[in-house]
PDB file of C-alpha atoms in Angstrom:
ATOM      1  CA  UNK A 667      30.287  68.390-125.447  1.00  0.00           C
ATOM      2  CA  UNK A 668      31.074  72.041-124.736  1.00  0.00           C
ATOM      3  CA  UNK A 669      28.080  73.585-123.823  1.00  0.00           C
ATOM      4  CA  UNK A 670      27.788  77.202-124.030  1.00  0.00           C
ATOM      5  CA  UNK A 671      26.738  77.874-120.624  1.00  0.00           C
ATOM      6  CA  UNK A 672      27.189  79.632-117.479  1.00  0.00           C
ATOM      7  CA  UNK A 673      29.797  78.512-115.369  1.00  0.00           C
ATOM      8  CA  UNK A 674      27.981  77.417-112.200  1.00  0.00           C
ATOM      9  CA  UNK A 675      25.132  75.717-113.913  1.00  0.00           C
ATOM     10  CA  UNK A 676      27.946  74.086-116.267  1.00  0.00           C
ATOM     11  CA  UNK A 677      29.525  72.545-113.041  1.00  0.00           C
ATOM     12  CA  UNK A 678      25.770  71.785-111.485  1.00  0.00           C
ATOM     13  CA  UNK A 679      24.388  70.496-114.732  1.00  0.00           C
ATOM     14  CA  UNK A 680      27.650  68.781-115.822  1.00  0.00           C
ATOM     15  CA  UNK A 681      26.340  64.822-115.712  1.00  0.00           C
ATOM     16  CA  UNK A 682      22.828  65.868-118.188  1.00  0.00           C
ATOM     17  CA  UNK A 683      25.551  67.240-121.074  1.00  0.00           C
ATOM     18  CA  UNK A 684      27.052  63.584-121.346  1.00  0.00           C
ATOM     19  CA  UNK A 685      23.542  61.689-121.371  1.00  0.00           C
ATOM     20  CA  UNK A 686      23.019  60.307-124.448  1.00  0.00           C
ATOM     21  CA  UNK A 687      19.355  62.359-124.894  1.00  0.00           C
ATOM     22  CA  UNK A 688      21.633  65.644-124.584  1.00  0.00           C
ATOM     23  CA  UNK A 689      23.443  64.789-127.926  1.00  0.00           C
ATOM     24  CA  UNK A 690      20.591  63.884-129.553  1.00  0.00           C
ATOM     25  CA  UNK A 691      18.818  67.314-128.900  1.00  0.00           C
ATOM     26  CA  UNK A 692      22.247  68.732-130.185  1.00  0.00           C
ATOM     27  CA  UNK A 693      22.014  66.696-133.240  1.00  0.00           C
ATOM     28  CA  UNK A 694      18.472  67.428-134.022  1.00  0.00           C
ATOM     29  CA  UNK A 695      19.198  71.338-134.076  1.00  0.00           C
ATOM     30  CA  UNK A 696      21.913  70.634-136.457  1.00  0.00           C
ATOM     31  CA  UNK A 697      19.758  69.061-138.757  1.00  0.00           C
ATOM     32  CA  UNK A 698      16.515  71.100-138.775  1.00  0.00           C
ATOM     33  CA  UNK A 699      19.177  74.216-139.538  1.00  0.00           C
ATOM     34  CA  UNK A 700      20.914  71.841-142.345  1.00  0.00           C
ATOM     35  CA  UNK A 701      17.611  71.583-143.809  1.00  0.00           C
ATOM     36  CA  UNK A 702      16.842  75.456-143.479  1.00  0.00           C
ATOM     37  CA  UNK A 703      14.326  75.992-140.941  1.00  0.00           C
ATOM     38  CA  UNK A 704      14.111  78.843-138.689  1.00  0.00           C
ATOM     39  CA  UNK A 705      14.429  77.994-134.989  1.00  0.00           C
ATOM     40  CA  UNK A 706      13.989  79.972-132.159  1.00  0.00           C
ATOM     41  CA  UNK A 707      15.485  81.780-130.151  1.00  0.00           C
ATOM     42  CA  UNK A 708      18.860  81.859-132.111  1.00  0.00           C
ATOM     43  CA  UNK A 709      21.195  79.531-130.635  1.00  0.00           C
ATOM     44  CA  UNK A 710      23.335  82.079-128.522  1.00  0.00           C
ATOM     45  CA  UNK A 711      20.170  82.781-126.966  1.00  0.00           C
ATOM     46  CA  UNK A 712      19.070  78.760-125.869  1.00  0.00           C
ATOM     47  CA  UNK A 713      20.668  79.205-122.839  1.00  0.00           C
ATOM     48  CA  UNK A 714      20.128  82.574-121.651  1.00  0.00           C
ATOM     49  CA  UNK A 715      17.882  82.492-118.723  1.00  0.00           C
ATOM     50  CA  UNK A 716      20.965  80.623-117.219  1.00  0.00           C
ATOM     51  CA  UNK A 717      23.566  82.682-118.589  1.00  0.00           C
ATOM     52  CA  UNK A 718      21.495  85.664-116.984  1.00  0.00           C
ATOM     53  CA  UNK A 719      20.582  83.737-113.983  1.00  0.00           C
ATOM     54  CA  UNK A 720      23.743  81.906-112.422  1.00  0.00           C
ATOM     55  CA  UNK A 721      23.173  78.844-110.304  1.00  0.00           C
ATOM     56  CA  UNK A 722      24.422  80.397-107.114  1.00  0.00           C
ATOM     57  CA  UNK A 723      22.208  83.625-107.321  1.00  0.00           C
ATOM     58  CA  UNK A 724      18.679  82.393-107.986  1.00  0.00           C
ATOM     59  CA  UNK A 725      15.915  83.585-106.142  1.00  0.00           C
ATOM     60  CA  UNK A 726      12.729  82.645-107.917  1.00  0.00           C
ATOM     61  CA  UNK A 727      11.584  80.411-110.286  1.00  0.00           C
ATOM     62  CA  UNK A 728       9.044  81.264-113.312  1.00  0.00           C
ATOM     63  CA  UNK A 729       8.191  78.427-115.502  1.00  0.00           C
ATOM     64  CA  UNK A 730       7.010  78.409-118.245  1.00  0.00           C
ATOM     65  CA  UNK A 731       6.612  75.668-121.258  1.00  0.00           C
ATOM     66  CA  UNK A 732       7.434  76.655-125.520  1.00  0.00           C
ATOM     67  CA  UNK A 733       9.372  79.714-126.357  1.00  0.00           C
ATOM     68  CA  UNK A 734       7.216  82.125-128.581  1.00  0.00           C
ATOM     69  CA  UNK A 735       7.494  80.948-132.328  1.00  0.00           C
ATOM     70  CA  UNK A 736       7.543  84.290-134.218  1.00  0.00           C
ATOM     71  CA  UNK A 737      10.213  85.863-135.409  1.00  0.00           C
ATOM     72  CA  UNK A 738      11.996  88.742-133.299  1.00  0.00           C
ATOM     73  CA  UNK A 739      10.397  87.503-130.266  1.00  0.00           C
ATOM     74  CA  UNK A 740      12.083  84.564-128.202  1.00  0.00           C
ATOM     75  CA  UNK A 741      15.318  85.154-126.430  1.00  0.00           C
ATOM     76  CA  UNK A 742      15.312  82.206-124.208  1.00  0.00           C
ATOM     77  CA  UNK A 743      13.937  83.742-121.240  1.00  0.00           C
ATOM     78  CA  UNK A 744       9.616  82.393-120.179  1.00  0.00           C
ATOM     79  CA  UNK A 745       7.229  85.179-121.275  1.00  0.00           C
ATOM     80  CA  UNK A 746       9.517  87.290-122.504  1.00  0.00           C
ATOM     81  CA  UNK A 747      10.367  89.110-125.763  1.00  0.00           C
ATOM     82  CA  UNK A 748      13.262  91.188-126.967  1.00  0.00           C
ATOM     83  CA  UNK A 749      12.911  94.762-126.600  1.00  0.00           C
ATOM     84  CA  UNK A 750      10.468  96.719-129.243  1.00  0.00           C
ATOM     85  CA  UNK A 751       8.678  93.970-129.602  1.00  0.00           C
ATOM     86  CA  UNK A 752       4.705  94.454-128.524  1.00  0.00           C
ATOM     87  CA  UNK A 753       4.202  92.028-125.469  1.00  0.00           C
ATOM     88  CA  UNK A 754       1.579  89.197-126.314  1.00  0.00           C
ATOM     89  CA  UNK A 755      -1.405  88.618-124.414  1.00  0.00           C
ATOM     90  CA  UNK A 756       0.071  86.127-121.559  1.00  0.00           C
ATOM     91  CA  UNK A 757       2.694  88.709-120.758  1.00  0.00           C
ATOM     92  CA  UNK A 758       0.083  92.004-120.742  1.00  0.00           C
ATOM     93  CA  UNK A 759      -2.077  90.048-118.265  1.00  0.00           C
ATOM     94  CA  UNK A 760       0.901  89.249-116.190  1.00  0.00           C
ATOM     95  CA  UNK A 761       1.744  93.121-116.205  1.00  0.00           C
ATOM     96  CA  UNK A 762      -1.692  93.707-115.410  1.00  0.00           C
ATOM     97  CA  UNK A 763      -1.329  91.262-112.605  1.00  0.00           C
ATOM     98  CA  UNK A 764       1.762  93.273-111.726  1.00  0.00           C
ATOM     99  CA  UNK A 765       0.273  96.601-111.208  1.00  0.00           C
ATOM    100  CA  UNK A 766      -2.821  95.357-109.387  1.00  0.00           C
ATOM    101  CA  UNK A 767      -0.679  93.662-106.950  1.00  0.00           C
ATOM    102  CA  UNK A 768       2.870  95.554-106.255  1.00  0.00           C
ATOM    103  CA  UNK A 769       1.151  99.268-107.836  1.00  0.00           C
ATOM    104  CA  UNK A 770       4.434  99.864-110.527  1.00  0.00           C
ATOM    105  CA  UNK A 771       3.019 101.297-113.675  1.00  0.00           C
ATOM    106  CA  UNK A 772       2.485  98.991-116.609  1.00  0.00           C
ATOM    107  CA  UNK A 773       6.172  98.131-118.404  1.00  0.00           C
ATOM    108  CA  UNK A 774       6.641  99.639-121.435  1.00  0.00           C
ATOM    109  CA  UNK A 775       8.862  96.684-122.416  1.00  0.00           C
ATOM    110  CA  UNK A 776       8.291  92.923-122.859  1.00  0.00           C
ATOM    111  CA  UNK A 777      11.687  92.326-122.006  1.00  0.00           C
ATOM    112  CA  UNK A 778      13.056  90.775-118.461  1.00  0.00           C
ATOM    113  CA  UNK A 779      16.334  90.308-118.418  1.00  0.00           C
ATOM    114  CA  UNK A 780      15.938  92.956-115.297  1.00  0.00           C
ATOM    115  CA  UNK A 781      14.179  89.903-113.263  1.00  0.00           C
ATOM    116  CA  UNK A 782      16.603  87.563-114.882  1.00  0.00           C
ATOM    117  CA  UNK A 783      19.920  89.776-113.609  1.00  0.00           C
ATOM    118  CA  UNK A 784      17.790  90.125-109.736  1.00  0.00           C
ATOM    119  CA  UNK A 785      17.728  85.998-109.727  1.00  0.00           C
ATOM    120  CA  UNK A 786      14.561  85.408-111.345  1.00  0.00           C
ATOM    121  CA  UNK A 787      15.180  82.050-113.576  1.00  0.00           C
ATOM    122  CA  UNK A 788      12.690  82.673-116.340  1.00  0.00           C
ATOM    123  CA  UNK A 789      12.844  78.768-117.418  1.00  0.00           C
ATOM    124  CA  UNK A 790      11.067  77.308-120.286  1.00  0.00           C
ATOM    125  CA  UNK A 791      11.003  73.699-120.312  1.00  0.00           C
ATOM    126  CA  UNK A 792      11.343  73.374-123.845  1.00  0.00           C
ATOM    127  CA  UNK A 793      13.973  75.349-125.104  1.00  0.00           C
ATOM    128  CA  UNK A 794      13.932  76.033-128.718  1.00  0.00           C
ATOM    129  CA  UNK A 795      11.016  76.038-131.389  1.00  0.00           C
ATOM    130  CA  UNK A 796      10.354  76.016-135.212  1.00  0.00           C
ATOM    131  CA  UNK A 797       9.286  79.448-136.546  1.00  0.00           C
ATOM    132  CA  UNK A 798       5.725  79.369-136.327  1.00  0.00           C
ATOM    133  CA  UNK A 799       4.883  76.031-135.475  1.00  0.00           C
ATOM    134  CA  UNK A 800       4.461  76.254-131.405  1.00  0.00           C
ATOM    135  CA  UNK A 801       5.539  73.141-130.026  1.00  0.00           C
ATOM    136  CA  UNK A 802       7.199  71.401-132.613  1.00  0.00           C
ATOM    137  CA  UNK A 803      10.454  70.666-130.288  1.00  0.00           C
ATOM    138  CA  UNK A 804       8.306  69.441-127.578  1.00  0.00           C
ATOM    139  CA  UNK A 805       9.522  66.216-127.737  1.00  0.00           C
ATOM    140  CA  UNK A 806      13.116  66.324-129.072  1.00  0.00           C
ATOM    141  CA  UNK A 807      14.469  65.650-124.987  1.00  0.00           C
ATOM    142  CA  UNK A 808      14.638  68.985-124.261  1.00  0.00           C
ATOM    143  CA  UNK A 809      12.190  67.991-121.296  1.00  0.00           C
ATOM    144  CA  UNK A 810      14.254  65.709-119.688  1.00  0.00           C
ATOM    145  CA  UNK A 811      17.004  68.258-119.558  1.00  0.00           C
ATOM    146  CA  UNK A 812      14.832  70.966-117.890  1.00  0.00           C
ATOM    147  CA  UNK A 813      13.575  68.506-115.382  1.00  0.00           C
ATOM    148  CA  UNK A 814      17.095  67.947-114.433  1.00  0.00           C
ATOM    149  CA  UNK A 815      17.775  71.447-113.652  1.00  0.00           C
ATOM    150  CA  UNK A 816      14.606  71.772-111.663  1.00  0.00           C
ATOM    151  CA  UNK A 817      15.394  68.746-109.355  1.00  0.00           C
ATOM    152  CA  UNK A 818      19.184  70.212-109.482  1.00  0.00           C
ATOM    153  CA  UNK A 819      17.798  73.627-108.071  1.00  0.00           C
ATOM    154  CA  UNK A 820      15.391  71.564-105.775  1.00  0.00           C
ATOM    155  CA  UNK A 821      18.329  69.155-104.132  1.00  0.00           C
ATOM    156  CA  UNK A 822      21.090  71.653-103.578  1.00  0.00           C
ATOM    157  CA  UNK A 823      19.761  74.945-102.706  1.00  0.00           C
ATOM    158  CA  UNK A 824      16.950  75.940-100.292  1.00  0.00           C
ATOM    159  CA  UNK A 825      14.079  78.531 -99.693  1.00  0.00           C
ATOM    160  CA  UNK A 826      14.056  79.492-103.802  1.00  0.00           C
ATOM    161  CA  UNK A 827      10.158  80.296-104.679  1.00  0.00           C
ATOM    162  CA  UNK A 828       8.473  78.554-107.499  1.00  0.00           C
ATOM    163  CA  UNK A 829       5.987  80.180-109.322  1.00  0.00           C
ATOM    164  CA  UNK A 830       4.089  77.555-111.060  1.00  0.00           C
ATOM    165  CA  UNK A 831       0.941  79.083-113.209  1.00  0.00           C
ATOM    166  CA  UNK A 832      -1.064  76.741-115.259  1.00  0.00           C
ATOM    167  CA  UNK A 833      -1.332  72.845-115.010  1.00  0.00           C
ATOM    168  CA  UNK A 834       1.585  72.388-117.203  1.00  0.00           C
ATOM    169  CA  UNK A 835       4.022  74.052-114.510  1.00  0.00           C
ATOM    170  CA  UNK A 836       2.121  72.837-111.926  1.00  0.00           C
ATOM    171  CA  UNK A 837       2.481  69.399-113.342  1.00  0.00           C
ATOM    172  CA  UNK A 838       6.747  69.907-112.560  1.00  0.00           C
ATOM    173  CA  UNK A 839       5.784  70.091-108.627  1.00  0.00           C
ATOM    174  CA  UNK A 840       6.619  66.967-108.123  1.00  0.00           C
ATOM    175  CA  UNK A 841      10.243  67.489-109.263  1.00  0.00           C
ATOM    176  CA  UNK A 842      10.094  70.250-105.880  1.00  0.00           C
ATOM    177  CA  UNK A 843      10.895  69.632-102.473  1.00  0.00           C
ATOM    178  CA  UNK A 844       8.330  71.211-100.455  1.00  0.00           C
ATOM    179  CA  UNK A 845       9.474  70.952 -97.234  1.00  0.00           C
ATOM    180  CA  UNK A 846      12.325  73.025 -97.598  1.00  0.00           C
ATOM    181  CA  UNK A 847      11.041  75.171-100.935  1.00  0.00           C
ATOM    182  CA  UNK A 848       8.517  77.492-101.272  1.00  0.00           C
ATOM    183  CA  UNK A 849       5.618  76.494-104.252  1.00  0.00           C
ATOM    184  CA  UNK A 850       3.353  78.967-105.466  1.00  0.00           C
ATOM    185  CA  UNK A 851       0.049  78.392-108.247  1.00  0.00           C
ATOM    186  CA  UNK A 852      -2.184  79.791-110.141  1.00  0.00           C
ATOM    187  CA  UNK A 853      -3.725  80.168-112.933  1.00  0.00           C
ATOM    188  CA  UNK A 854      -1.864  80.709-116.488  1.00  0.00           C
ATOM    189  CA  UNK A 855      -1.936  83.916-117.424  1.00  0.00           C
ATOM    190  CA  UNK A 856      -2.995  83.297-120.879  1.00  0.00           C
ATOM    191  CA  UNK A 857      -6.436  85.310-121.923  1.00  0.00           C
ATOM    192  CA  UNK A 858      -8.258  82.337-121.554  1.00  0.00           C
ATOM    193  CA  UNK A 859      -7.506  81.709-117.719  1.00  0.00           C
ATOM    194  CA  UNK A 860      -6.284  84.336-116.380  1.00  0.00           C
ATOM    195  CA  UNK A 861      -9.390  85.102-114.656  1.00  0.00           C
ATOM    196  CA  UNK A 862      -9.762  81.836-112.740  1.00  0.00           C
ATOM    197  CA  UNK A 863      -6.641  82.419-110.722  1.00  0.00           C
ATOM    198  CA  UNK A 864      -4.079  84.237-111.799  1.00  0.00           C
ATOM    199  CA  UNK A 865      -5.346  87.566-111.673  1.00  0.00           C
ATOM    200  CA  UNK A 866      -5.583  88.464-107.995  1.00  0.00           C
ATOM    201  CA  UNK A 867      -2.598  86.107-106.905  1.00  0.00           C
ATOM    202  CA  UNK A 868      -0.203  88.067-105.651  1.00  0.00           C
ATOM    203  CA  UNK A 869       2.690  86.268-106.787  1.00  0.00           C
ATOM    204  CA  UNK A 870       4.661  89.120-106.762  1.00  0.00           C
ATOM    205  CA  UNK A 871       4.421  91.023-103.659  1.00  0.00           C
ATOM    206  CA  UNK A 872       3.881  87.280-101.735  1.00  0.00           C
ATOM    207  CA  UNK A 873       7.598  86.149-103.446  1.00  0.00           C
ATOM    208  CA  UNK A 874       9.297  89.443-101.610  1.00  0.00           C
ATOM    209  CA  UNK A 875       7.252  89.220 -98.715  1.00  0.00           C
ATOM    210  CA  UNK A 876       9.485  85.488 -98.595  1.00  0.00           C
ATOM    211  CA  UNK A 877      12.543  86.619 -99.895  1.00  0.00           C
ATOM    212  CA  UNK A 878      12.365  89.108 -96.981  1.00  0.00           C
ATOM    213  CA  UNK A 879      11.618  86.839 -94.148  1.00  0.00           C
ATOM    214  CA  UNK A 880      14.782  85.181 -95.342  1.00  0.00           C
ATOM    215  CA  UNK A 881      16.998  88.187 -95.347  1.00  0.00           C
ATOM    216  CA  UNK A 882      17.586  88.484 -98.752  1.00  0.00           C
ATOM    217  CA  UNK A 883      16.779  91.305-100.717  1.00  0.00           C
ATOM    218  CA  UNK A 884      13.291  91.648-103.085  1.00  0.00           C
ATOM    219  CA  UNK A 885      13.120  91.778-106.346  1.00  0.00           C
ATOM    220  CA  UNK A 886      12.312  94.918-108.096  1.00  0.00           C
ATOM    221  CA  UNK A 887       9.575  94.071-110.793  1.00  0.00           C
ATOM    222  CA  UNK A 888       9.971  97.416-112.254  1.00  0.00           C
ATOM    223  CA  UNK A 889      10.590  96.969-115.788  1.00  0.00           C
ATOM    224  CA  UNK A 890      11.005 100.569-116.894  1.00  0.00           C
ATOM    225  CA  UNK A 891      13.696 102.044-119.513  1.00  0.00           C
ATOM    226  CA  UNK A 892      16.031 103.257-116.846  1.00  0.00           C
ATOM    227  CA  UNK A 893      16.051  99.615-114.301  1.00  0.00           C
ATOM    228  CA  UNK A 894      15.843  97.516-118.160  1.00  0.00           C
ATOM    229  CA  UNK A 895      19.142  99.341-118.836  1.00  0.00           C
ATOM    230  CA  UNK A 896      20.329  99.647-115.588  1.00  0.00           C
TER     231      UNK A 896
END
């Protein structure tokens, strides 16, 4: 199967595209669209936290779980939406988070393909949706695909920093090694826990203050018109 992919994760990833749960996920797509529905994102856009985010220049890791289900907002990267389109409550508290913790001004754009270019993978685990019916690909395989890549990303790189907020990340810690990986939680930034964890944890100036101590250069979290277009 050709999969439209980045060349490094291609090469990385090449065994999961044979598996037989790989062409079934391919097969399913085909025939939701056959029937008419609406998925998100569009499919040149499945795979674009790893077309943004090449296997040999990831830094950090943001999980999250189901891309956003309305139209004009999912473009395959976690928590983010397409530019012009008003950021949703999750990613306003994680801007919030943002300015409390590194002092940038609040983005004027949802969109972060600027983390994504800096080696941010912005990974959902489930990769595509039905318009407006959140989870409704949860279990077409795309989960056993996604925990591929994390154990990929865990066994043949070190020192990348996972930022796992919410017990549904948090539940893909055990795909991690620890010992030679740094792991990061909180709380999920949606409105209804943000305040028992993730506001006030410093994900973003603690993920520097590691890429740092490794030599490697921090990620700017601005999000501004002039870096988004940079």
């Amino acid at each position: 199967m050709d999969v439209k992919i980045e060349e490094s994760w291609k090469e990385v990833l090449r065994s999961e595209f044979v598996k037989p749960y790989f062409g079934q996920i391919a097969a399913h797509l085909k025939m939701e669209k056959a029937t008419g529905a609406m998925i998100f994102p569009p499919g040149p856009l499945i795979f674009n936290a790893f077309n943004l985010t090449p296997f040999n220049k990831i830094k950090v890791v943001i999980l999250g779980q189901d891309p956003y289900h309305g139209i004009g907002q999912a473009h395959g990267l976690s928590f983010s939406v397409l530019p012009g389109i008003k950021p949703p409550p999750s990613l306003k508290n994680i801007f919030k988070e943002l300015h409390d913790d590194v002092g940038i001004s609040i983005p004027t754009t949802g969109d972060l393909t600027n983390w994504a270019r800096q080696g941010v993978l912005l990974l959902n685990a489930i990769l595509t949706v039905r318009s407006a019916e959140p989870a409704s690909h949860a279990k077409i395989g795309w989960t056993n695909f996604t925990d591929a890549v994390i154990r990929t990303i865990s066994e043949k790189k070190e020192g990348i920093i996972f930022l796992l907020w919410g017990s549904y990340a948090q539940q893909k810690q055990e795909l991690i090694d620890a010992t030679k990986h740094y792991v990061l939680k909180a709380a999920h930034p949606s409105p209804f826990s943000a305040d028992k964890g993730f506001f006030g944890c410093r994900h973003f100036s603690k993920a520097n203050e590691i890429l740092m101590k490794q030599g490697l250069d921090p990620i700017d979290w601005q999000l501004n018109e002039q870096h988004a277009n940079a």
